[in-house]
Tab-separated table of C-alpha atoms in Angstrom:
chain	number	residue	atom	x	y	z
A	1	MET	CA	34.587	-16.536	19.905
A	2	ARG	CA	31.882	-14.377	21.471
A	3	GLN	CA	32.732	-13.064	24.921
A	4	ALA	CA	29.632	-13.306	27.125
A	5	ASP	CA	31.059	-10.922	29.704
A	6	SER	CA	32.083	-8.168	27.291
A	7	PRO	CA	30.928	-4.615	28.110
A	8	LEU	CA	28.571	-4.499	25.134
A	9	ALA	CA	27.036	-7.863	25.974
A	10	THR	CA	26.389	-6.952	29.627
A	11	ARG	CA	25.164	-3.419	29.037
A	12	SER	CA	22.198	-2.620	31.254
A	13	LEU	CA	19.109	-1.258	29.541
A	14	SER	CA	18.375	0.849	32.620
A	15	LEU	CA	21.877	2.333	32.666
A	16	HIS	CA	21.717	2.868	28.916
A	17	LEU	CA	18.437	4.801	29.198
A	18	GLN	CA	19.695	6.802	32.151
A	19	ALA	CA	22.921	7.666	30.369
A	20	PHE	CA	21.039	8.704	27.243
A	21	THR	CA	18.631	10.850	29.283
A	22	ALA	CA	21.504	12.416	31.198
A	23	LEU	CA	23.298	13.190	27.936
A	24	ILE	CA	20.207	14.915	26.546
A	25	LEU	CA	19.784	16.917	29.744
A	26	VAL	CA	23.445	17.942	29.725
A	27	LEU	CA	23.177	19.078	26.112
A	28	VAL	CA	20.004	21.055	26.826
A	29	SER	CA	21.581	22.594	29.915
A	30	ALA	CA	24.703	23.493	27.962
A	31	ILE	CA	22.590	25.171	25.300
A	32	VAL	CA	20.613	27.111	27.923
A	33	ILE	CA	23.718	28.155	29.850
A	34	GLY	CA	25.531	29.047	26.628
A	35	GLY	CA	22.580	31.131	25.508
A	36	MET	CA	22.426	32.926	28.838
A	37	THR	CA	26.172	33.513	28.751
A	38	LEU	CA	25.925	35.050	25.291
A	39	LEU	CA	22.972	37.111	26.436
A	40	LEU	CA	24.945	38.280	29.459
A	41	HIS	CA	27.866	39.248	27.238
A	42	TRP	CA	26.026	40.822	24.312
A	43	GLY	CA	22.768	41.695	25.996
A	44	PRO	CA	23.743	45.114	27.464
A	45	ASP	CA	25.071	46.347	24.108
A	46	LEU	CA	21.919	45.183	22.337
A	47	LEU	CA	19.722	46.841	24.926
A	48	THR	CA	21.784	50.036	24.681
A	49	ASP	CA	21.373	50.157	20.896
A	50	LEU	CA	17.655	49.497	21.158
A	51	SER	CA	17.272	52.200	23.781
A	52	LEU	CA	19.212	54.788	21.714
A	53	LYS	CA	17.276	53.968	18.535
A	54	HIS	CA	14.002	54.307	20.402
A	55	ASN	CA	15.057	57.683	21.824
A	56	ALA	CA	16.146	58.893	18.378
A	57	SER	CA	12.795	57.884	16.857
A	58	THR	CA	10.942	59.655	19.688
A	59	VAL	CA	12.936	62.862	19.084
A	60	ILE	CA	12.362	62.786	15.307
A	61	GLU	CA	8.631	62.229	15.762
A	62	GLY	CA	8.329	65.014	18.404
A	63	LEU	CA	10.189	67.789	16.555
A	64	ALA	CA	8.294	70.917	15.667
A	65	PHE	CA	9.438	73.073	12.701
A	66	ASP	CA	8.858	76.751	11.851
A	67	ALA	CA	7.668	78.124	8.550
A	68	THR	CA	11.147	77.916	7.047
A	69	GLY	CA	11.469	74.209	7.938
A	70	ARG	CA	13.850	74.776	10.828
A	71	PRO	CA	13.371	72.695	13.995
A	72	VAL	CA	12.454	74.972	16.893
A	73	LYS	CA	11.376	72.693	19.764
A	74	LEU	CA	10.675	69.144	20.843
A	75	LYS	CA	7.204	68.038	21.793
A	76	THR	CA	7.521	65.090	24.149
A	77	SER	CA	6.067	63.673	27.327
A	78	ASP	CA	6.549	65.355	30.678
A	79	LYS	CA	8.697	62.466	31.867
A	80	GLU	CA	11.100	62.686	28.952
A	81	ALA	CA	11.148	66.490	29.081
A	82	ALA	CA	12.086	66.304	32.775
A	83	ALA	CA	14.838	63.836	32.010
A	84	TYR	CA	16.329	66.099	29.334
A	85	ASP	CA	16.051	69.116	31.668
A	86	ILE	CA	17.400	67.518	34.866
A	87	LEU	CA	19.877	64.967	33.541
A	88	ARG	CA	21.730	67.280	31.208
A	89	ASP	CA	24.987	65.400	31.671
A	90	ASP	CA	23.491	61.941	31.112
A	91	CYS	CA	20.568	62.391	28.701
A	92	VAL	CA	20.930	64.679	25.650
A	93	TYR	CA	19.549	65.157	22.162
A	94	ARG	CA	20.956	67.406	19.439
A	95	VAL	CA	19.428	68.207	16.055
A	96	LEU	CA	21.888	69.031	13.234
A	97	ASP	CA	21.533	70.324	9.697
A	98	ALA	CA	23.079	68.667	6.665
A	99	GLN	CA	26.430	70.415	7.347
A	100	GLY	CA	26.544	69.183	10.957
A	101	ARG	CA	25.660	72.521	12.586
A	102	VAL	CA	23.628	72.275	15.798
A	103	LEU	CA	20.144	73.709	15.317
A	104	LEU	CA	18.516	72.487	18.520
A	105	ALA	CA	20.007	70.866	21.639
A	106	SER	CA	18.586	69.887	25.023
A	107	ASP	CA	21.834	70.885	26.760
A	108	GLY	CA	22.293	74.138	24.798
A	109	ALA	CA	25.450	72.889	23.076
A	110	ILE	CA	26.575	74.385	19.790
A	111	GLN	CA	28.847	71.546	18.671
A	112	PRO	CA	27.783	68.055	17.572
A	113	TYR	CA	29.152	64.904	19.144
A	114	ALA	CA	32.344	63.806	17.385
A	115	LEU	CA	35.533	61.952	18.076
A	116	PRO	CA	38.256	64.051	19.706
A	117	GLY	CA	40.140	66.130	17.166
A	118	GLN	CA	37.687	65.300	14.391
A	119	GLY	CA	34.657	66.997	12.962
A	120	PHE	CA	31.133	65.670	12.569
A	121	ALA	CA	31.035	62.417	10.543
A	122	ALA	CA	27.545	61.684	9.242
A	123	GLU	CA	28.506	58.137	8.207
A	124	ARG	CA	29.508	57.206	11.772
A	125	GLU	CA	26.288	56.056	13.391
A	126	ARG	CA	27.596	54.938	16.798
A	127	LEU	CA	30.113	56.679	19.008
A	128	THR	CA	31.550	55.861	22.410
A	129	LEU	CA	33.093	58.942	24.009
A	130	ALA	CA	35.003	59.268	27.251
A	131	THR	CA	34.768	62.567	29.106
A	132	GLY	CA	36.458	62.501	32.469
A	133	GLU	CA	34.913	59.730	34.552
A	134	ARG	CA	31.938	59.339	32.274
A	135	THR	CA	31.473	57.206	29.193
A	136	LEU	CA	28.927	58.430	26.689
A	137	GLN	CA	27.029	56.331	24.178
A	138	VAL	CA	25.931	58.352	21.135
A	139	LEU	CA	23.682	57.395	18.203
A	140	THR	CA	23.359	59.488	15.024
A	141	ARG	CA	20.250	59.135	12.832
A	142	ARG	CA	19.558	60.807	9.484
A	143	PHE	CA	16.031	61.941	8.573
A	144	GLU	CA	14.251	64.102	5.987
A	145	HIS	CA	11.782	66.953	6.474
A	146	ALA	CA	10.301	69.176	3.774
A	147	GLY	CA	12.969	68.058	1.356
A	148	LYS	CA	15.790	68.927	3.719
A	149	THR	CA	18.263	66.570	5.380
A	150	PHE	CA	18.736	66.653	9.129
A	151	TYR	CA	20.527	64.572	11.709
A	152	VAL	CA	19.572	63.818	15.279
A	153	GLN	CA	22.067	62.740	17.896
A	154	VAL	CA	20.940	61.150	21.149
A	155	MET	CA	23.325	60.526	24.033
A	156	ARG	CA	23.005	58.382	27.107
A	157	SER	CA	25.744	57.982	29.636
A	158	GLU	CA	26.635	54.498	30.749
A	159	ARG	CA	25.853	55.637	34.270
A	160	LEU	CA	22.275	56.308	33.232
A	161	LEU	CA	22.120	53.135	31.200
A	162	GLN	CA	23.341	51.184	34.190
A	163	ILE	CA	20.586	52.738	36.277
A	164	VAL	CA	18.008	51.908	33.612
A	165	LEU	CA	19.220	48.396	32.917
A	166	ASP	CA	20.486	47.791	36.448
A	167	ASP	CA	22.477	44.736	37.335
A	168	LYS	CA	19.332	42.745	37.924
A	169	SER	CA	19.797	41.135	34.536
A	170	GLN	CA	23.112	39.692	35.689
A	171	ARG	CA	21.590	38.369	38.895
A	172	LEU	CA	18.664	36.983	36.920
A	173	THR	CA	21.044	35.277	34.538
A	174	SER	CA	22.984	33.760	37.427
A	175	LEU	CA	19.781	32.515	38.990
A	176	ILE	CA	18.705	30.989	35.671
A	177	ILE	CA	22.036	29.191	35.300
A	178	ILE	CA	21.924	27.877	38.868
A	179	GLY	CA	18.287	26.858	38.431
A	180	THR	CA	19.101	25.035	35.198
A	181	ILE	CA	21.864	23.026	36.860
A	182	VAL	CA	19.723	22.164	39.880
A	183	GLY	CA	16.755	21.319	37.650
A	184	THR	CA	18.927	19.045	35.509
A	185	LEU	CA	20.142	17.177	38.565
A	186	LEU	CA	16.611	16.799	39.929
A	187	ILE	CA	15.269	15.615	36.571
A	188	SER	CA	18.126	13.108	36.285
A	189	LEU	CA	17.296	11.781	39.727
A	190	VAL	CA	13.590	11.515	38.881
A	191	VAL	CA	14.399	9.745	35.589
A	192	ALA	CA	16.713	7.277	37.357
A	193	VAL	CA	14.074	6.457	39.980
A	194	SER	CA	11.326	6.191	37.345
A	195	LEU	CA	13.377	3.879	35.137
A	196	HIS	CA	14.235	1.723	38.121
A	197	TYR	CA	10.525	1.379	38.884
A	198	LEU	CA	9.398	0.917	35.271
A	199	LEU	CA	12.012	-1.759	34.562
A	200	LYS	CA	10.997	-3.898	37.526
A	201	PRO	CA	8.736	-6.078	35.308
A	202	LEU	CA	11.677	-6.760	33.003
A	203	ARG	CA	13.841	-7.819	35.925
A	204	ARG	CA	11.061	-10.072	37.230
A	205	ALA	CA	10.644	-11.514	33.730
A	206	ALA	CA	14.381	-12.181	33.505
A	207	THR	CA	14.248	-14.023	36.839
A	208	ALA	CA	11.214	-16.037	35.704
A	209	ALA	CA	12.822	-16.845	32.353
A	210	ALA	CA	15.986	-18.051	34.092
A	211	ALA	CA	13.873	-20.525	36.081
A	212	ILE	CA	12.425	-22.143	32.939
A	213	ASP	CA	14.175	-25.369	31.967
A	214	ILE	CA	13.299	-28.724	30.469
A	215	ASP	CA	11.782	-29.871	33.779
A	216	ASN	CA	9.775	-26.682	34.314
A	217	LEU	CA	8.213	-25.800	30.970
A	218	SER	CA	4.913	-24.789	32.590
A	219	ALA	CA	6.360	-21.532	34.004
A	220	ARG	CA	5.249	-18.340	32.227
A	221	LEU	CA	6.162	-14.656	32.345
A	222	SER	CA	3.830	-12.658	34.544
A	223	LEU	CA	1.943	-9.773	32.918
A	224	GLN	CA	1.167	-8.082	36.228
A	225	GLY	CA	2.410	-4.490	36.291
A	226	VAL	CA	3.920	-4.766	32.812
A	227	PRO	CA	3.650	-1.557	30.706
A	228	SER	CA	1.309	-1.818	27.731
A	229	GLU	CA	4.216	-1.278	25.312
A	230	ILE	CA	6.001	-4.399	26.617
A	231	THR	CA	2.896	-6.572	27.124
A	232	PRO	CA	2.856	-7.866	23.485
A	233	LEU	CA	6.474	-9.013	23.870
A	234	PHE	CA	5.667	-10.933	27.064
A	235	GLN	CA	2.558	-12.445	25.464
A	236	SER	CA	4.578	-13.561	22.437
A	237	VAL	CA	7.174	-15.183	24.707
A	238	ASN	CA	4.432	-16.994	26.636
A	239	LEU	CA	2.859	-18.222	23.398
A	240	ALA	CA	6.260	-19.448	22.238
A	241	LEU	CA	6.653	-21.281	25.561
A	242	ASP	CA	3.197	-22.820	25.072
A	243	ARG	CA	4.225	-24.128	21.672
A	244	LEU	CA	7.545	-25.348	23.047
A	245	GLU	CA	5.844	-27.187	25.902
A	246	GLN	CA	3.276	-28.724	23.569
A	247	GLY	CA	5.970	-29.832	21.118
A	248	TYR	CA	8.105	-31.244	23.922
A	249	ARG	CA	5.199	-33.234	25.347
A	250	GLN	CA	4.267	-34.494	21.893
A	251	GLN	CA	7.835	-35.620	21.250
A	252	ARG	CA	8.016	-37.269	24.651
A	253	ASP	CA	4.738	-39.108	24.053
A	254	PHE	CA	5.906	-40.015	20.578
A	255	LEU	CA	9.151	-41.525	21.869
A	256	ALA	CA	7.295	-43.449	24.575
A	257	THR	CA	4.818	-44.842	22.048
A	258	ALA	CA	7.569	-45.659	19.549
A	259	ALA	CA	9.510	-47.515	22.236
A	260	HIS	CA	6.399	-49.480	23.136
A	261	GLU	CA	5.698	-50.338	19.493
A	262	LEU	CA	9.241	-51.577	18.947
A	263	LYS	CA	9.441	-53.465	22.231
A	264	THR	CA	6.863	-56.114	21.291
A	265	PRO	CA	8.465	-57.341	18.018
A	266	LEU	CA	11.887	-57.263	19.667
A	267	ALA	CA	10.602	-59.459	22.511
A	268	LEU	CA	9.066	-61.921	20.048
A	269	MET	CA	12.240	-62.054	17.975
A	270	ARG	CA	14.322	-62.660	21.095
A	271	GLY	CA	12.044	-65.479	22.191
A	272	GLN	CA	12.268	-67.164	18.823
A	273	VAL	CA	16.045	-66.870	18.797
A	274	GLU	CA	16.309	-68.276	22.340
A	275	LEU	CA	14.038	-71.199	21.496
A	276	GLY	CA	16.123	-71.876	18.388
A	277	GLU	CA	13.139	-73.047	16.377
A	278	ALA	CA	14.382	-73.424	12.816
A	279	GLY	CA	10.881	-73.712	11.504
A	280	ASP	CA	10.160	-70.158	12.628
A	281	ARG	CA	12.852	-68.696	10.391
A	282	ALA	CA	10.227	-67.270	7.983
A	283	THR	CA	8.324	-65.734	10.911
A	284	LEU	CA	11.547	-64.221	12.240
A	285	LEU	CA	12.315	-62.684	8.883
A	286	GLN	CA	8.762	-61.351	8.702
A	287	ASP	CA	9.141	-59.735	12.130
A	288	ILE	CA	12.444	-58.204	11.060
A	289	ASP	CA	10.826	-56.773	7.921
A	290	ARG	CA	7.929	-55.386	9.949
A	291	MET	CA	10.314	-53.812	12.424
A	292	ALA	CA	12.410	-52.315	9.632
A	293	ARG	CA	9.232	-50.846	8.121
A	294	GLN	CA	8.293	-49.304	11.473
A	295	VAL	CA	11.747	-47.782	11.857
A	296	GLN	CA	11.575	-46.412	8.312
A	297	GLN	CA	8.160	-44.886	8.999
A	298	LEU	CA	9.446	-43.337	12.205
A	299	LEU	CA	12.301	-41.751	10.295
A	300	THR	CA	9.910	-40.522	7.608
A	301	LEU	CA	7.583	-39.042	10.243
A	302	ALA	CA	10.501	-37.304	11.956
A	303	GLU	CA	11.604	-35.787	8.649
A	304	ALA	CA	8.054	-34.760	7.742
A	305	SER	CA	7.656	-32.991	11.093
A	306	GLU	CA	10.684	-30.755	10.447
A	307	HIS	CA	9.586	-28.136	7.930
A	308	HIS	CA	13.128	-26.993	7.199
A	309	ASN	CA	13.765	-30.365	5.544
A	310	TYR	CA	11.484	-29.462	2.643
A	311	ALA	CA	12.951	-28.257	-0.659
A	312	MET	CA	10.118	-26.521	-2.498
A	313	GLN	CA	10.007	-26.660	-6.293
A	314	GLU	CA	7.557	-27.238	-9.113
A	315	ALA	CA	6.005	-30.708	-8.966
A	316	LEU	CA	3.292	-32.570	-10.947
A	317	PRO	CA	0.772	-34.414	-8.716
A	318	ARG	CA	-0.149	-36.860	-11.522
A	319	ALA	CA	3.481	-37.805	-12.012
A	320	ALA	CA	3.856	-38.363	-8.255
A	321	LEU	CA	0.752	-40.613	-8.257
A	322	ALA	CA	2.048	-42.591	-11.236
A	323	GLN	CA	5.416	-43.158	-9.559
A	324	ALA	CA	3.775	-44.226	-6.282
A	325	GLY	CA	1.457	-46.576	-8.198
A	326	ALA	CA	4.411	-48.209	-9.918
A	327	GLN	CA	6.032	-48.825	-6.525
A	328	LEU	CA	2.823	-50.417	-5.184
A	329	ASP	CA	2.032	-52.492	-8.264
A	330	ARG	CA	3.242	-55.700	-6.583
A	331	LEU	CA	1.112	-55.037	-3.499
A	332	ALA	CA	-1.925	-54.388	-5.713
A	333	ARG	CA	-1.452	-57.737	-7.472
A	334	GLN	CA	-1.089	-59.513	-4.148
A	335	ARG	CA	-4.344	-57.957	-2.936
A	336	GLU	CA	-5.984	-58.618	-6.298
A	337	VAL	CA	-6.987	-54.965	-6.438
A	338	LEU	CA	-7.015	-52.901	-9.630
A	339	LEU	CA	-5.117	-49.628	-9.214
A	340	GLN	CA	-6.584	-47.000	-11.580
A	341	LEU	CA	-4.251	-43.991	-11.959
A	342	PRO	CA	-4.704	-40.751	-13.962
A	343	ASP	CA	-3.180	-40.347	-17.397
A	344	THR	CA	0.251	-38.706	-17.124
A	345	GLY	CA	0.381	-37.857	-20.821
A	346	THR	CA	-1.906	-34.832	-20.493
A	347	PRO	CA	-0.157	-31.895	-22.206
A	348	HIS	CA	0.389	-28.559	-20.459
A	349	ALA	CA	-0.173	-29.968	-16.964
A	350	THR	CA	-0.072	-27.259	-14.296
A	351	PRO	CA	2.555	-27.892	-11.587
A	352	ILE	CA	2.210	-27.083	-7.905
A	353	HIS	CA	4.786	-25.756	-5.455
A	354	ALA	CA	5.858	-28.664	-3.258
A	355	ASP	CA	8.654	-30.904	-2.057
A	356	VAL	CA	8.800	-33.666	-4.671
A	357	GLY	CA	9.907	-36.354	-2.224
A	358	ALA	CA	7.274	-35.463	0.369
A	359	LEU	CA	4.550	-35.382	-2.295
A	360	GLY	CA	5.628	-38.882	-3.390
A	361	VAL	CA	5.462	-40.186	0.194
A	362	LEU	CA	1.963	-38.713	0.606
A	363	CYS	CA	0.734	-40.362	-2.620
A	364	ARG	CA	2.294	-43.714	-1.731
A	365	ASN	CA	0.829	-43.758	1.791
A	366	LEU	CA	-2.678	-42.847	0.588
A	367	LEU	CA	-2.576	-45.494	-2.128
A	368	GLU	CA	-1.158	-48.109	0.227
A	369	ASN	CA	-3.838	-47.344	2.810
A	370	ALA	CA	-6.545	-47.748	0.145
A	371	LEU	CA	-5.068	-51.060	-1.084
A	372	HIS	CA	-4.975	-52.518	2.426
A	373	HIS	CA	-8.665	-51.677	2.936
A	374	SER	CA	-9.922	-52.869	-0.475
A	375	PRO	CA	-11.403	-56.345	-0.962
A	376	PRO	CA	-10.129	-58.581	-3.775
A	377	GLY	CA	-11.559	-57.719	-7.151
A	378	SER	CA	-12.234	-54.074	-6.235
A	379	VAL	CA	-10.808	-50.907	-7.757
A	380	VAL	CA	-8.806	-48.043	-6.195
A	381	VAL	CA	-9.255	-44.828	-8.184
A	382	ALA	CA	-6.693	-42.029	-7.868
A	383	GLU	CA	-7.093	-38.616	-9.503
A	384	ALA	CA	-4.984	-35.456	-9.346
A	385	ASP	CA	-4.575	-32.006	-10.851
A	386	HIS	CA	-3.085	-28.706	-9.700
A	387	GLN	CA	-5.994	-28.087	-7.311
A	388	LYS	CA	-6.521	-31.368	-5.471
A	389	LEU	CA	-5.632	-35.041	-5.223
A	390	SER	CA	-8.100	-37.791	-4.319
A	391	VAL	CA	-7.909	-41.535	-3.625
A	392	ARG	CA	-11.133	-43.640	-3.541
A	393	ASP	CA	-11.459	-47.288	-2.547
A	394	GLN	CA	-14.324	-49.779	-2.524
A	395	GLY	CA	-13.723	-51.080	0.963
A	396	PRO	CA	-16.046	-51.122	3.978
A	397	GLY	CA	-15.535	-47.428	4.637
A	398	ILE	CA	-14.447	-45.626	7.783
A	399	PRO	CA	-16.389	-46.414	10.988
A	400	ALA	CA	-17.826	-43.373	12.749
A	401	GLU	CA	-15.881	-44.125	15.935
A	402	ALA	CA	-12.625	-44.329	13.969
A	403	MET	CA	-13.043	-41.052	12.093
A	404	PRO	CA	-11.585	-38.776	14.846
A	405	HIS	CA	-8.476	-40.978	15.176
A	406	LEU	CA	-7.508	-41.422	11.531
A	407	PHE	CA	-4.505	-39.096	11.600
A	408	GLU	CA	-3.248	-39.932	15.086
A	409	ARG	CA	0.174	-41.478	15.388
A	410	PHE	CA	0.322	-45.251	16.007
A	411	TRP	CA	-3.446	-45.600	15.769
A	412	ARG	CA	-4.723	-48.671	13.962
A	413	GLY	CA	-8.325	-49.593	13.349
A	414	PRO	CA	-9.705	-52.779	14.861
A	415	HIS	CA	-10.253	-54.279	11.391
A	416	ARG	CA	-6.840	-53.416	9.973
A	417	ARG	CA	-5.772	-56.321	7.806
A	418	ASP	CA	-2.050	-55.475	7.659
A	419	GLU	CA	0.333	-55.200	10.575
A	420	GLY	CA	1.660	-51.685	10.009
A	421	ALA	CA	2.717	-49.225	12.691
A	422	GLY	CA	-0.234	-46.856	12.232
A	423	LEU	CA	1.944	-43.998	10.982
A	424	GLY	CA	1.027	-43.757	7.297
A	425	LEU	CA	-1.866	-41.303	7.590
A	426	SER	CA	-0.140	-39.258	10.322
A	427	ILE	CA	2.799	-38.827	7.938
A	428	CYS	CA	0.363	-37.618	5.270
A	429	ALA	CA	-1.116	-35.142	7.777
A	430	GLU	CA	2.342	-33.761	8.632
A	431	ILE	CA	3.223	-33.330	4.953
A	432	ALA	CA	-0.073	-31.561	4.262
A	433	ARG	CA	0.375	-29.293	7.265
A	434	ALA	CA	3.900	-28.356	6.230
A	435	HIS	CA	2.709	-27.373	2.729
A	436	GLY	CA	-0.408	-25.534	3.895
A	437	TRP	CA	-2.694	-28.110	2.289
A	438	THR	CA	-5.904	-29.556	3.716
A	439	LEU	CA	-6.221	-33.335	4.087
A	440	ARG	CA	-9.807	-34.628	4.340
A	441	ALA	CA	-11.349	-38.059	4.807
A	442	ALA	CA	-14.949	-39.202	4.364
A	443	ASN	CA	-17.086	-42.123	3.349
A	444	GLY	CA	-18.251	-42.239	-0.257
A	445	PRO	CA	-20.898	-44.363	-1.952
A	446	GLU	CA	-18.527	-47.359	-2.229
A	447	GLY	CA	-15.839	-46.927	0.395
A	448	ALA	CA	-13.522	-44.285	1.820
A	449	ILE	CA	-12.377	-41.106	0.090
A	450	PHE	CA	-9.204	-39.199	0.960
A	451	GLU	CA	-8.686	-35.771	-0.616
A	452	VAL	CA	-5.810	-33.283	-0.451
A	453	ASP	CA	-6.732	-29.696	-1.300
A	454	PHE	CA	-3.669	-27.869	-2.615
A	455	ASN	CA	-5.346	-24.437	-2.447
A	456	PRO	CA	-7.491	-24.339	0.702
A	457	ALA	CA	-9.608	-21.242	1.233
A	458	GLY	CA	-9.127	-21.391	5.002
A	459	GLY	CA	-7.729	-23.594	7.699
A	460	ALA	CA	-4.715	-24.519	5.594
A	461	GLY	CA	-2.557	-27.367	6.711
A	462	ARG	CA	-5.094	-29.050	9.011
A	463	PRO	CA	-6.497	-32.555	8.500
A	464	ALA	CA	-10.287	-32.651	8.350
A	465	HIS	CA	-12.402	-35.683	9.050
A	466	GLN	CA	-15.215	-35.064	6.620
A	467	LEU	CA	-15.536	-33.741	3.143
A	468	PRO	CA	-17.666	-30.606	2.685
């Protein structure tokens, strides 16, 4: 059994959106803070390497050589020359030959930088040396000149690197982290307030929808202030409510009319029973038959109005006409009307997609209607194929004032010769509408014509009053 108060069933859309937004912000903040943390941890080493490599490239490019290919001096900017001259303990370059002998050095040294107790190792590119209270960072680069191999060593003390890099990067990183956290909180607050404001129309719609019941079907969801993305949903709900209200009113009117139609024969039958007139037994039976017919037509109309009752399959319109004609053969003889039906022996007849029972009811009602309006000695002609079905009579035709009311429920013409309930043609209209067919009525040269178009080009499923 479904629990209406379960957490999933009562989840708030606003809280869901806020939680999702907060999760995204937390993930982004974590990525930013993690990146800054990694930068804070690895950044100084990366900057140190970049600085040493840049200094080594500057030294290699600024070296001047004598005629024998020996480096004799360094041509560099005044700023760098001053640094090498003044900061001898913190900023040094040394140029070595292939054997590791010092050829040129800014501090006048005669030994290359090497690990304690070891000689020069050309394959060791980076060194970290501790001398007293100082820590030295050394980079060794190999280069070629005039076919000879040389090495350049550049040294920067961590004291100098700290001065160059400063601790501003750490403060900047801290400020970025703090700013990210504060920004995330502010954005979360703004998102929460915005969602609360944007979801107001949904809350109003929920309140309005809760007020709609069977006694208040005229209420509709307001579109005022609704975002354009949600407007189609509200419009669809309002259209559905329009259809629901229309259907409810139609059913209510239908029940009221049906009750009125059944009340009269019941009152007559009761009067006859109370009077106890034996001679009226035939009339009583006739009233019972008429009432049973009305009830049967009401049931048929109710079934025809529910489209889910239809079971679509291949059906032959001519076969349905022939079966309906056989059922009405007795009525045709009573009316002294000739019922002319199409030949059912035509080979390779093309079927249509329809509910066989509903198609039979439609054929029977159209034929019965034509028989009731045909004078004795006349002919009712019925034709059918896979495109359309037609029934023609030789009666007086359809009066102009009656044409708009032909397919209304419980409507009967003033010259109706039988005592039916006025539901036959409305049942036909419901069947045609359910199948997407077009039912048309018009006056022909010798009476009325009713046609059902199985493949309408437009306006499918609607009864029309006149033939094109």
